[in-house]
Short mmCIF file of C-alpha atoms in Angstrom, two decimals:
data_model
loop_
_atom_site.label_atom_id
_atom_site.label_comp_id
_atom_site.label_asym_id
_atom_site.label_seq_id
_atom_site.Cartn_x
_atom_site.Cartn_y
_atom_site.Cartn_z
CA MET A 18 -7.90 15.95 -38.59
CA ALA A 19 -11.51 16.23 -37.63
CA ARG A 20 -11.67 12.60 -36.40
CA ALA A 21 -8.48 13.27 -34.21
CA ALA A 22 -10.21 16.25 -32.67
CA MET A 23 -13.30 14.16 -31.81
CA ASN A 24 -11.24 11.23 -30.46
CA PRO A 25 -8.39 12.91 -28.31
CA SER A 26 -5.34 10.73 -27.65
CA PRO A 27 -4.61 9.56 -24.12
CA VAL A 28 -1.80 12.05 -24.04
CA HIS A 29 -4.29 14.87 -24.69
CA ALA A 30 -6.43 13.51 -21.73
CA LEU A 31 -3.30 14.13 -19.53
CA ALA A 32 -2.74 17.81 -20.84
CA ASP A 33 -4.20 19.56 -17.74
CA ALA A 34 -3.27 16.96 -15.06
CA SER A 35 -1.93 18.29 -11.89
CA PRO A 36 1.31 16.76 -10.51
CA THR A 37 -0.02 16.98 -7.02
CA PRO A 38 -1.39 13.72 -5.48
CA PHE A 39 -5.22 14.05 -5.58
CA TRP A 40 -5.62 13.13 -2.04
CA LEU A 41 -3.24 15.79 -0.79
CA ASP A 42 -4.86 18.43 -3.07
CA ASP A 43 -7.46 18.90 -0.42
CA PRO A 44 -8.74 22.23 1.35
CA ALA A 45 -9.07 20.09 4.55
CA ARG A 46 -5.35 19.35 4.58
CA PRO A 47 -4.18 20.54 8.07
CA ASP A 48 -1.22 22.77 8.68
CA ALA A 49 1.94 21.09 9.77
CA LEU A 50 2.75 21.13 13.49
CA PRO A 51 5.93 22.93 14.70
CA ALA A 52 9.26 21.08 14.44
CA LEU A 53 11.02 19.80 17.61
CA VAL A 54 13.55 22.31 18.95
CA GLY A 55 15.43 21.27 22.00
CA ASP A 56 15.35 17.93 23.92
CA GLU A 57 12.28 15.75 24.74
CA THR A 58 11.85 12.79 27.08
CA CYS A 59 9.24 10.19 26.78
CA ASP A 60 8.31 6.50 27.39
CA LEU A 61 7.84 5.77 23.73
CA LEU A 62 9.09 7.51 20.64
CA VAL A 63 7.52 6.72 17.35
CA VAL A 64 9.50 7.64 14.24
CA GLY A 65 7.42 8.18 11.09
CA GLY A 66 4.11 10.02 10.66
CA GLY A 67 2.52 7.53 8.08
CA TYR A 68 0.11 4.85 9.05
CA SER A 69 2.74 2.76 10.70
CA GLY A 70 3.65 5.44 13.12
CA LEU A 71 0.17 6.85 13.57
CA TRP A 72 -1.36 3.46 14.48
CA THR A 73 1.55 2.65 16.81
CA ALA A 74 1.16 5.97 18.67
CA LEU A 75 -2.67 5.65 18.91
CA ILE A 76 -2.77 2.08 20.18
CA ALA A 77 0.04 2.72 22.60
CA LYS A 78 -2.23 5.29 24.31
CA GLU A 79 -5.25 3.22 23.98
CA ARG A 80 -3.44 0.37 25.71
CA ASP A 81 -2.15 2.63 28.41
CA PRO A 82 -3.39 6.20 28.59
CA GLN A 83 -0.64 7.24 31.10
CA ARG A 84 2.13 6.29 28.67
CA ASP A 85 4.06 9.23 27.52
CA VAL A 86 4.23 9.10 23.81
CA VAL A 87 6.11 11.28 21.24
CA LEU A 88 5.84 11.11 17.42
CA ILE A 89 8.20 12.65 15.03
CA GLU A 90 7.75 13.05 11.30
CA GLY A 91 10.46 14.11 8.67
CA ALA A 92 8.08 16.13 6.50
CA GLU A 93 4.23 16.31 7.16
CA ILE A 94 1.88 13.69 8.49
CA GLY A 95 0.50 11.43 5.52
CA TRP A 96 2.54 13.23 2.80
CA ALA A 97 4.34 9.98 1.66
CA ALA A 98 2.83 6.64 0.73
CA SER A 99 0.03 7.17 3.31
CA GLY A 100 -1.36 10.11 1.29
CA ARG A 101 -0.44 8.80 -2.16
CA ASN A 102 -1.90 5.29 -2.33
CA GLY A 103 -5.03 3.99 -4.04
CA GLY A 104 -7.21 3.92 -0.87
CA PHE A 105 -7.55 0.13 -0.90
CA CYS A 106 -7.74 -0.97 2.85
CA ALA A 107 -7.45 -4.75 2.79
CA ALA A 108 -7.94 -7.25 5.46
CA SER A 109 -5.07 -9.53 4.04
CA LEU A 110 -1.92 -9.38 6.02
CA THR A 111 -0.08 -11.63 3.47
CA HIS A 112 -0.53 -9.86 0.24
CA GLY A 113 -3.42 -11.97 -0.93
CA LEU A 114 -4.31 -15.59 -0.41
CA GLY A 115 -1.96 -17.00 -3.05
CA ASN A 116 1.09 -15.39 -1.36
CA GLY A 117 -0.01 -16.54 2.16
CA LEU A 118 -0.57 -20.14 0.88
CA ALA A 119 2.82 -20.19 -0.64
CA ARG A 120 4.71 -18.89 2.36
CA TRP A 121 2.54 -19.93 5.52
CA PRO A 122 0.01 -22.55 4.56
CA GLY A 123 -0.14 -23.88 8.11
CA GLU A 124 -1.20 -20.62 9.82
CA LEU A 125 -3.04 -18.84 6.80
CA ALA A 126 -6.38 -19.44 8.46
CA THR A 127 -5.26 -17.66 11.55
CA LEU A 128 -3.64 -15.03 9.49
CA GLU A 129 -7.01 -14.48 7.60
CA GLU A 130 -8.97 -14.29 10.96
CA LEU A 131 -6.46 -11.78 12.37
CA GLY A 132 -6.70 -9.81 9.10
CA ILE A 133 -10.48 -9.51 9.37
CA HIS A 134 -10.31 -8.53 13.05
CA ASN A 135 -7.79 -5.96 12.04
CA LEU A 136 -10.12 -4.46 9.35
CA ASP A 137 -13.02 -4.40 11.85
CA ALA A 138 -10.71 -2.54 14.22
CA ILE A 139 -9.93 0.03 11.64
CA GLU A 140 -13.59 0.48 10.68
CA ASP A 141 -14.39 0.87 14.49
CA ALA A 142 -11.61 3.45 14.89
CA VAL A 143 -12.93 5.50 12.01
CA ALA A 144 -16.35 5.63 13.60
CA ARG A 145 -15.15 6.21 17.24
CA TYR A 146 -12.88 8.99 16.37
CA GLY A 147 -15.20 10.58 13.84
CA ILE A 148 -12.58 10.30 10.98
CA ASP A 149 -14.16 11.70 7.75
CA CYS A 150 -12.38 9.41 5.15
CA SER A 151 -15.16 8.19 3.04
CA PHE A 152 -14.85 4.59 4.51
CA GLU A 153 -16.96 2.06 2.22
CA ARG A 154 -16.49 -1.60 2.89
CA THR A 155 -17.51 -2.60 -0.76
CA GLY A 156 -14.92 -5.28 -1.24
CA GLU A 157 -12.50 -5.86 -4.22
CA ILE A 158 -12.88 -7.91 -7.39
CA ASP A 159 -9.83 -9.51 -8.84
CA ILE A 160 -10.34 -9.62 -12.66
CA ALA A 161 -9.23 -11.94 -15.35
CA THR A 162 -8.45 -10.26 -18.55
CA GLU A 163 -6.78 -13.19 -20.14
CA PRO A 164 -8.15 -16.71 -20.56
CA HIS A 165 -5.42 -18.43 -18.25
CA GLN A 166 -6.41 -16.14 -15.46
CA ILE A 167 -9.96 -17.46 -15.27
CA ALA A 168 -8.59 -20.91 -14.13
CA GLU A 169 -6.45 -19.09 -11.60
CA LEU A 170 -9.34 -17.27 -10.16
CA LYS A 171 -11.31 -20.50 -9.99
CA GLU A 172 -8.45 -22.04 -8.09
CA ALA A 173 -8.31 -19.16 -5.64
CA ALA A 174 -12.03 -19.34 -4.94
CA LYS A 175 -11.50 -23.03 -4.15
CA ASP A 176 -8.65 -22.27 -1.89
CA ALA A 177 -10.76 -19.58 -0.10
CA ALA A 178 -13.67 -22.13 0.38
CA GLU A 179 -11.21 -24.76 1.96
CA LEU A 180 -10.04 -22.25 4.37
CA GLY A 181 -13.72 -21.43 5.35
CA LEU A 182 -13.72 -18.08 3.88
CA ASP A 183 -17.31 -17.57 2.70
CA ARG A 184 -16.96 -13.98 1.54
CA HIS A 185 -15.36 -14.73 -1.80
CA THR A 186 -17.64 -15.18 -4.85
CA PHE A 187 -16.60 -16.21 -8.36
CA LEU A 188 -18.25 -14.25 -11.23
CA ASP A 189 -18.41 -15.26 -14.79
CA GLN A 190 -18.12 -12.81 -17.63
CA ASP A 191 -21.75 -11.86 -17.63
CA GLU A 192 -21.93 -11.64 -13.86
CA LEU A 193 -18.76 -9.38 -13.81
CA ARG A 194 -19.81 -7.18 -16.50
CA ALA A 195 -23.17 -6.65 -14.84
CA GLU A 196 -21.08 -5.20 -11.87
CA VAL A 197 -18.71 -3.15 -13.91
CA ASP A 198 -18.73 -3.17 -17.66
CA SER A 199 -15.51 -3.34 -19.67
CA PRO A 200 -14.93 -5.33 -22.91
CA THR A 201 -11.63 -6.54 -21.38
CA PHE A 202 -13.19 -8.37 -18.50
CA ARG A 203 -13.67 -12.14 -18.71
CA ALA A 204 -14.33 -13.27 -15.13
CA GLY A 205 -13.76 -12.07 -11.52
CA LEU A 206 -13.32 -13.10 -7.88
CA TRP A 207 -15.13 -10.86 -5.39
CA ASP A 208 -13.98 -10.57 -1.85
CA ARG A 209 -17.22 -8.93 -0.71
CA ASP A 210 -16.13 -8.04 2.87
CA GLY A 211 -12.35 -8.12 3.08
CA VAL A 212 -11.55 -4.74 1.56
CA ALA A 213 -12.68 -1.22 2.19
CA MET A 214 -12.30 1.88 -0.02
CA LEU A 215 -11.36 5.14 1.75
CA ASN A 216 -9.63 8.50 1.16
CA PRO A 217 -6.11 7.70 2.46
CA ALA A 218 -4.85 11.13 3.25
CA ARG A 219 -7.86 11.96 5.38
CA LEU A 220 -7.39 8.67 7.28
CA ALA A 221 -3.97 9.89 8.12
CA TRP A 222 -5.13 13.20 9.17
CA GLY A 223 -7.88 11.92 11.26
CA LEU A 224 -5.43 9.52 13.02
CA LYS A 225 -3.14 12.46 13.68
CA GLN A 226 -6.05 14.29 15.34
CA ALA A 227 -7.03 11.22 17.31
CA CYS A 228 -3.44 10.86 18.53
CA LEU A 229 -3.43 14.57 19.65
CA GLY A 230 -6.62 14.05 21.40
CA LEU A 231 -5.23 11.32 23.44
CA GLY A 232 -2.13 13.24 24.34
CA VAL A 233 0.51 12.18 21.92
CA ARG A 234 3.01 15.01 21.29
CA VAL A 235 3.48 15.37 17.56
CA TYR A 236 6.34 17.08 15.85
CA GLU A 237 6.47 17.51 12.00
CA ARG A 238 9.38 18.69 9.86
CA THR A 239 11.56 16.76 12.46
CA ARG A 240 13.79 14.17 10.69
CA ALA A 241 15.48 11.53 12.81
CA THR A 242 19.08 11.45 11.81
CA LYS A 243 20.69 9.03 14.27
CA LEU A 244 19.65 6.27 16.83
CA ALA A 245 21.88 5.32 19.67
CA ALA A 246 21.70 3.76 23.11
CA GLU A 247 21.55 6.10 26.09
CA GLY A 248 21.73 4.61 29.49
CA LEU A 249 18.81 2.19 29.85
CA GLY A 250 17.05 3.85 26.96
CA MET A 251 17.62 5.21 23.43
CA ALA A 252 18.42 8.71 22.06
CA VAL A 253 17.26 9.88 18.60
CA ARG A 254 18.95 12.94 17.14
CA THR A 255 16.95 15.40 15.03
CA PRO A 256 18.33 18.54 13.21
CA TYR A 257 17.41 20.83 16.18
CA GLY A 258 17.35 18.44 19.22
CA ARG A 259 17.18 15.04 20.59
CA VAL A 260 14.59 12.64 22.00
CA PHE A 261 15.39 10.35 24.90
CA ALA A 262 13.07 7.37 25.14
CA ARG A 263 12.68 4.11 26.92
CA HIS A 264 11.52 2.43 23.67
CA VAL A 265 11.51 3.37 20.03
CA ALA A 266 9.15 2.13 17.32
CA LEU A 267 10.29 2.65 13.71
CA GLY A 268 7.65 3.19 11.01
CA THR A 269 10.00 4.52 8.29
CA ASN A 270 9.11 1.79 5.71
CA ALA A 271 10.44 2.82 2.23
CA PHE A 272 12.93 5.35 3.80
CA PRO A 273 16.41 4.15 5.04
CA SER A 274 15.99 2.49 8.44
CA LEU A 275 17.85 3.84 11.46
CA VAL A 276 18.74 0.20 12.09
CA LYS A 277 21.24 -0.30 9.31
CA ARG A 278 21.00 -4.21 9.16
CA VAL A 279 17.28 -3.74 8.10
CA ARG A 280 18.13 -1.75 4.92
CA PRO A 281 19.03 -4.72 2.74
CA TYR A 282 15.48 -6.14 3.25
CA ILE A 283 13.77 -3.24 1.52
CA ALA A 284 13.83 -2.09 -2.17
CA PRO A 285 12.05 1.23 -2.57
CA VAL A 286 9.95 1.19 -5.87
CA TYR A 287 7.87 3.91 -7.37
CA ASP A 288 4.19 3.35 -8.19
CA HIS A 289 2.18 5.85 -10.22
CA ALA A 290 -1.60 6.63 -10.40
CA LEU A 291 -4.01 8.91 -12.41
CA MET A 292 -7.31 10.36 -11.26
CA THR A 293 -10.06 11.38 -13.74
CA GLU A 294 -12.36 14.27 -13.54
CA PRO A 295 -15.78 13.38 -11.94
CA LEU A 296 -17.88 11.17 -14.20
CA THR A 297 -21.33 12.44 -15.50
CA GLU A 298 -24.49 10.44 -14.75
CA GLU A 299 -24.31 9.23 -18.36
CA GLN A 300 -20.74 8.12 -17.99
CA LEU A 301 -21.47 6.27 -14.84
CA ALA A 302 -24.38 4.48 -16.49
CA ALA A 303 -22.12 3.51 -19.31
CA ILE A 304 -19.87 1.44 -17.00
CA GLY A 305 -22.17 0.49 -14.26
CA TRP A 306 -20.17 0.24 -11.08
CA LYS A 307 -23.22 0.63 -8.94
CA ASN A 308 -21.65 -1.36 -5.97
CA ARG A 309 -18.43 0.70 -6.02
CA GLN A 310 -16.01 -2.21 -5.39
CA GLY A 311 -12.28 -1.79 -5.76
CA LEU A 312 -11.06 -3.57 -8.84
CA SER A 313 -7.60 -4.96 -9.93
CA ASP A 314 -6.65 -7.29 -12.77
CA SER A 315 -4.68 -10.44 -12.44
CA ASN A 316 -1.58 -9.76 -14.43
CA ASN A 317 1.91 -9.69 -12.92
CA HIS A 318 2.06 -6.09 -13.96
CA PHE A 319 -1.41 -5.22 -12.75
CA HIS A 320 -3.64 -2.22 -12.67
CA TYR A 321 -5.78 -1.25 -9.57
CA PHE A 322 -8.74 1.01 -9.95
CA ARG A 323 -11.57 2.34 -7.76
CA ILE A 324 -14.28 5.06 -7.71
CA THR A 325 -14.09 7.87 -5.35
CA ALA A 326 -16.76 9.59 -3.21
CA ASP A 327 -17.19 12.15 -5.87
CA ASN A 328 -17.34 9.69 -8.80
CA ARG A 329 -13.91 9.93 -10.14
CA ILE A 330 -11.88 6.97 -11.18
CA LEU A 331 -8.40 6.38 -9.80
CA TRP A 332 -6.45 4.12 -12.14
CA GLY A 333 -2.92 3.13 -11.05
CA GLY A 334 -0.26 0.45 -11.06
CA TYR A 335 1.31 -1.48 -13.92
CA ASP A 336 4.81 -0.16 -14.05
CA ILE A 337 7.09 -0.87 -11.11
CA VAL A 338 9.92 1.66 -11.29
CA TYR A 339 13.16 0.94 -9.53
CA ARG A 340 15.95 3.42 -9.45
CA TYR A 341 19.62 2.22 -9.26
CA GLY A 342 20.85 2.46 -5.64
CA GLY A 343 17.35 2.52 -4.22
CA GLY A 344 16.94 6.03 -3.40
CA VAL A 345 13.93 7.92 -2.23
CA ARG A 346 13.85 11.26 -3.79
CA ALA A 347 11.10 13.81 -4.76
CA GLU A 348 12.31 13.92 -8.38
CA TYR A 349 11.50 10.26 -8.73
CA ASP A 350 7.86 10.72 -7.90
CA HIS A 351 6.88 11.55 -11.60
CA HIS A 352 7.46 9.34 -14.62
CA PRO A 353 5.62 10.65 -17.75
CA ALA A 354 6.13 7.52 -19.81
CA THR A 355 4.26 5.63 -17.19
CA TYR A 356 1.39 8.29 -17.12
CA GLU A 357 1.01 7.86 -20.93
CA LYS A 358 0.98 4.12 -20.68
CA LEU A 359 -1.65 4.16 -17.83
CA ALA A 360 -3.80 6.45 -19.91
CA ARG A 361 -3.80 4.26 -22.95
CA HIS A 362 -4.66 1.25 -20.73
CA PHE A 363 -7.47 3.19 -19.05
CA PHE A 364 -9.21 3.84 -22.46
CA ARG A 365 -8.52 0.23 -23.57
CA CYS A 366 -10.39 -0.92 -20.45
CA PHE A 367 -13.14 1.75 -20.75
CA PRO A 368 -13.53 2.77 -24.28
CA GLN A 369 -17.14 4.12 -23.51
CA LEU A 370 -15.30 6.96 -21.52
CA GLU A 371 -13.39 8.25 -24.38
CA GLY A 372 -13.15 12.11 -23.93
CA LEU A 373 -12.77 11.82 -20.14
CA ARG A 374 -9.89 13.82 -18.92
CA PHE A 375 -7.43 13.33 -16.05
CA SER A 376 -7.16 15.82 -13.30
CA HIS A 377 -4.08 14.52 -11.35
CA ALA A 378 -1.10 12.23 -12.09
CA TRP A 379 1.42 11.37 -9.38
CA GLY A 380 3.81 8.79 -7.91
CA GLY A 381 5.42 7.66 -4.72
CA ALA A 382 7.73 5.06 -3.08
CA ILE A 383 6.65 1.68 -1.89
CA ASP A 384 8.61 -0.50 0.60
CA THR A 385 8.67 -3.71 -1.17
CA CYS A 386 10.39 -6.75 0.25
CA SER A 387 11.13 -10.07 -1.26
CA ARG A 388 8.13 -11.85 0.24
CA PHE A 389 5.61 -9.10 -0.45
CA SER A 390 4.35 -8.69 3.09
CA ALA A 391 5.58 -7.11 6.32
CA PHE A 392 8.43 -8.38 8.49
CA PHE A 393 9.17 -7.44 12.06
CA GLY A 394 12.03 -7.26 14.58
CA THR A 395 13.73 -5.75 17.31
CA ALA A 396 17.10 -4.06 18.04
CA HIS A 397 19.17 -2.72 20.93
CA ALA A 398 18.18 -5.50 23.26
CA GLY A 399 14.54 -5.16 22.61
CA ARG A 400 14.29 -1.44 23.17
CA VAL A 401 13.65 -0.70 19.42
CA ALA A 402 11.10 -2.38 17.20
CA TYR A 403 10.40 -2.11 13.51
CA ALA A 404 7.94 -3.26 10.95
CA ALA A 405 8.43 -2.72 7.13
CA GLY A 406 7.89 -4.25 3.87
CA TYR A 407 4.25 -4.02 3.30
CA THR A 408 4.55 -3.86 -0.54
CA GLY A 409 1.58 -1.81 -1.40
CA LEU A 410 -0.90 -3.30 1.10
CA GLY A 411 0.01 -1.08 4.03
CA VAL A 412 -3.33 0.78 4.42
CA GLY A 413 -4.76 -1.93 6.47
CA ALA A 414 -1.88 -4.05 7.48
CA THR A 415 0.07 -1.24 9.16
CA ARG A 416 -2.33 -1.38 12.02
CA PHE A 417 -1.51 -5.01 12.55
CA GLY A 418 2.11 -4.12 12.34
CA ALA A 419 1.72 -1.57 15.09
CA GLU A 420 0.18 -4.09 17.32
CA VAL A 421 3.15 -6.45 16.73
CA MET A 422 5.68 -3.73 17.43
CA LEU A 423 3.99 -2.81 20.72
CA ASP A 424 3.82 -6.47 21.71
CA LEU A 425 7.55 -6.84 20.96
CA LEU A 426 8.55 -3.83 22.94
CA ALA A 427 6.50 -5.04 25.88
CA GLY A 428 8.32 -8.30 25.67
CA GLU A 429 4.96 -10.16 25.57
CA ARG A 430 4.29 -13.48 23.85
CA THR A 431 1.06 -12.95 22.04
CA GLU A 432 -0.94 -14.88 19.29
CA ARG A 433 0.67 -12.31 16.96
CA THR A 434 4.30 -12.68 18.05
CA GLU A 435 3.94 -16.38 17.95
CA LEU A 436 3.31 -16.41 14.28
CA GLU A 437 5.98 -17.80 11.81
CA MET A 438 5.21 -14.67 9.69
CA VAL A 439 6.31 -12.44 12.63
CA ARG A 440 9.25 -14.58 13.70
CA SER A 441 10.74 -15.06 10.23
CA LYS A 442 12.47 -12.68 7.85
CA PRO A 443 12.29 -12.38 4.09
CA LEU A 444 15.52 -12.98 2.03
CA PRO A 445 17.46 -9.71 1.77
CA PHE A 446 18.02 -8.20 -1.69
CA PRO A 447 21.55 -8.31 -3.01
CA PRO A 448 23.75 -5.32 -3.13
CA GLU A 449 24.11 -3.27 -6.22
CA PRO A 450 24.60 -3.70 -9.10
CA LEU A 451 23.19 -7.29 -8.75
CA ARG A 452 20.03 -5.88 -7.20
CA TRP A 453 19.40 -3.48 -10.22
CA ALA A 454 20.13 -6.29 -12.62
CA GLY A 455 18.00 -8.85 -10.88
CA ILE A 456 15.02 -6.52 -10.61
CA GLY A 457 15.25 -5.69 -14.31
CA ILE A 458 15.45 -9.37 -15.33
CA THR A 459 12.60 -10.24 -13.08
CA GLN A 460 10.48 -7.27 -14.49
CA TRP A 461 11.16 -8.46 -17.99
CA SER A 462 10.38 -12.10 -17.14
CA MET A 463 7.04 -10.92 -15.56
CA THR A 464 6.00 -8.99 -18.66
CA ARG A 465 6.93 -12.08 -20.68
CA ALA A 466 4.70 -14.17 -18.48
CA ASP A 467 1.81 -11.72 -18.86
CA THR A 468 1.95 -12.03 -22.77
CA HIS A 469 2.59 -15.81 -22.79
CA GLY A 470 -0.33 -17.35 -21.00
CA GLY A 471 1.11 -16.85 -17.54
CA ARG A 472 4.02 -19.29 -18.23
CA ARG A 473 6.81 -18.41 -15.90
CA ASN A 474 10.38 -18.75 -17.29
CA LEU A 475 13.28 -20.45 -15.66
CA TRP A 476 14.33 -17.28 -13.88
CA LEU A 477 10.89 -16.81 -12.37
CA LYS A 478 10.77 -20.39 -11.32
CA ALA A 479 14.27 -20.08 -9.69
CA MET A 480 13.04 -17.06 -7.90
CA ASP A 481 9.99 -18.98 -6.68
CA LYS A 482 12.14 -21.80 -5.29
CA LEU A 483 14.28 -19.33 -3.48
CA GLY A 484 11.38 -17.46 -1.96
CA LEU A 485 12.53 -14.28 -3.65
CA GLY A 486 10.06 -11.89 -5.57
CA PHE A 487 9.44 -8.51 -6.69
CA ASP A 488 5.91 -6.82 -6.67
CA SER A 489 4.11 -3.63 -5.75
#
């Protein structure tokens, strides 16, 4: 019994964890703005107050300060995925090099260049608008925890070099453990400049303030319930009014699209994360991590983890929880079995942190699609644009998606709109119950591959050939 008291279980480490997302449990969280009551008229209506909507509204005003822009949000700015994610802001627009090479090999060099420019623009906006979001461009290390993953990382390093990307560095076991020390680490691939760490909720709140400063009219607690053509423009109904607009940009992501034909392309899945209490100087010294990179392992069911401004560790991922029917509901946010699993995995990775406790445990919905990266389109004769399907990499890529939506609404042919990635769609998910069954078989197969040297079974090979996938 004495030994059990000295070595508390992972479940014990969760005993006092708050169910509130860490980033939203912040005294700097702004009050919600009033809801829309009555009718509004504008040039551009943006639906959704996450990153997609905020970037769209902001860039629309930057492009044309005289443009009349309204943004409506069903709850509060940044309360959904934009305030619940891990705070990894990646340059990749394709969910990593491997996915990009598999789908758009001929334009991947262009996509990588556009992605870096996009990340540069985010960094510039954070500085220009004085957004206090702990932005640190420290990069990310993909980590091999199994022998077969070492060869995969070496191959990825080779692919990066052939594309002329000189920011990737392969780390052997000793080099990796000199950066961050875990007995589970075997090798790593460090993207030194293509990922930034930040406080995601404060980024959303800062973008809200920047939009207000440029004259965007923002209404919170204003859910869009119906979209319809109205004369030469569009009308969006809300619980207490309507908005009439020449153009509409939809940034609803995991939530059901107002354009019904878009809905089969999205499967909302739930991702979960833990946050530790702040580490002491001794605990920090035990694991190293002086360069504060973001980290993720290379399993199909992967963990992502990073260190915060106040030296906590965020530890998330692994389980991908899909609910039959694909609903997005508050009661789905929490999954205690996943929290316990994540806690066990954390102490397996960092046994030297035994005794550390978790302060927060939370979850939220991700807008996954079958190609793991965003897709785009228009409706109602080009008066409505949408972007969705970021599959967990939306902190950075949503800004690019905003640019694409604005290009499409303007009817402009740009380097962005000419991309095959922008002009094509992923394969839709099948209807229920086939969707639920297929996702379940895929999850089982991915877990099996992780425990069998990465070998993909016939189901996963068939999915690969069809261009279908499932990820977070």
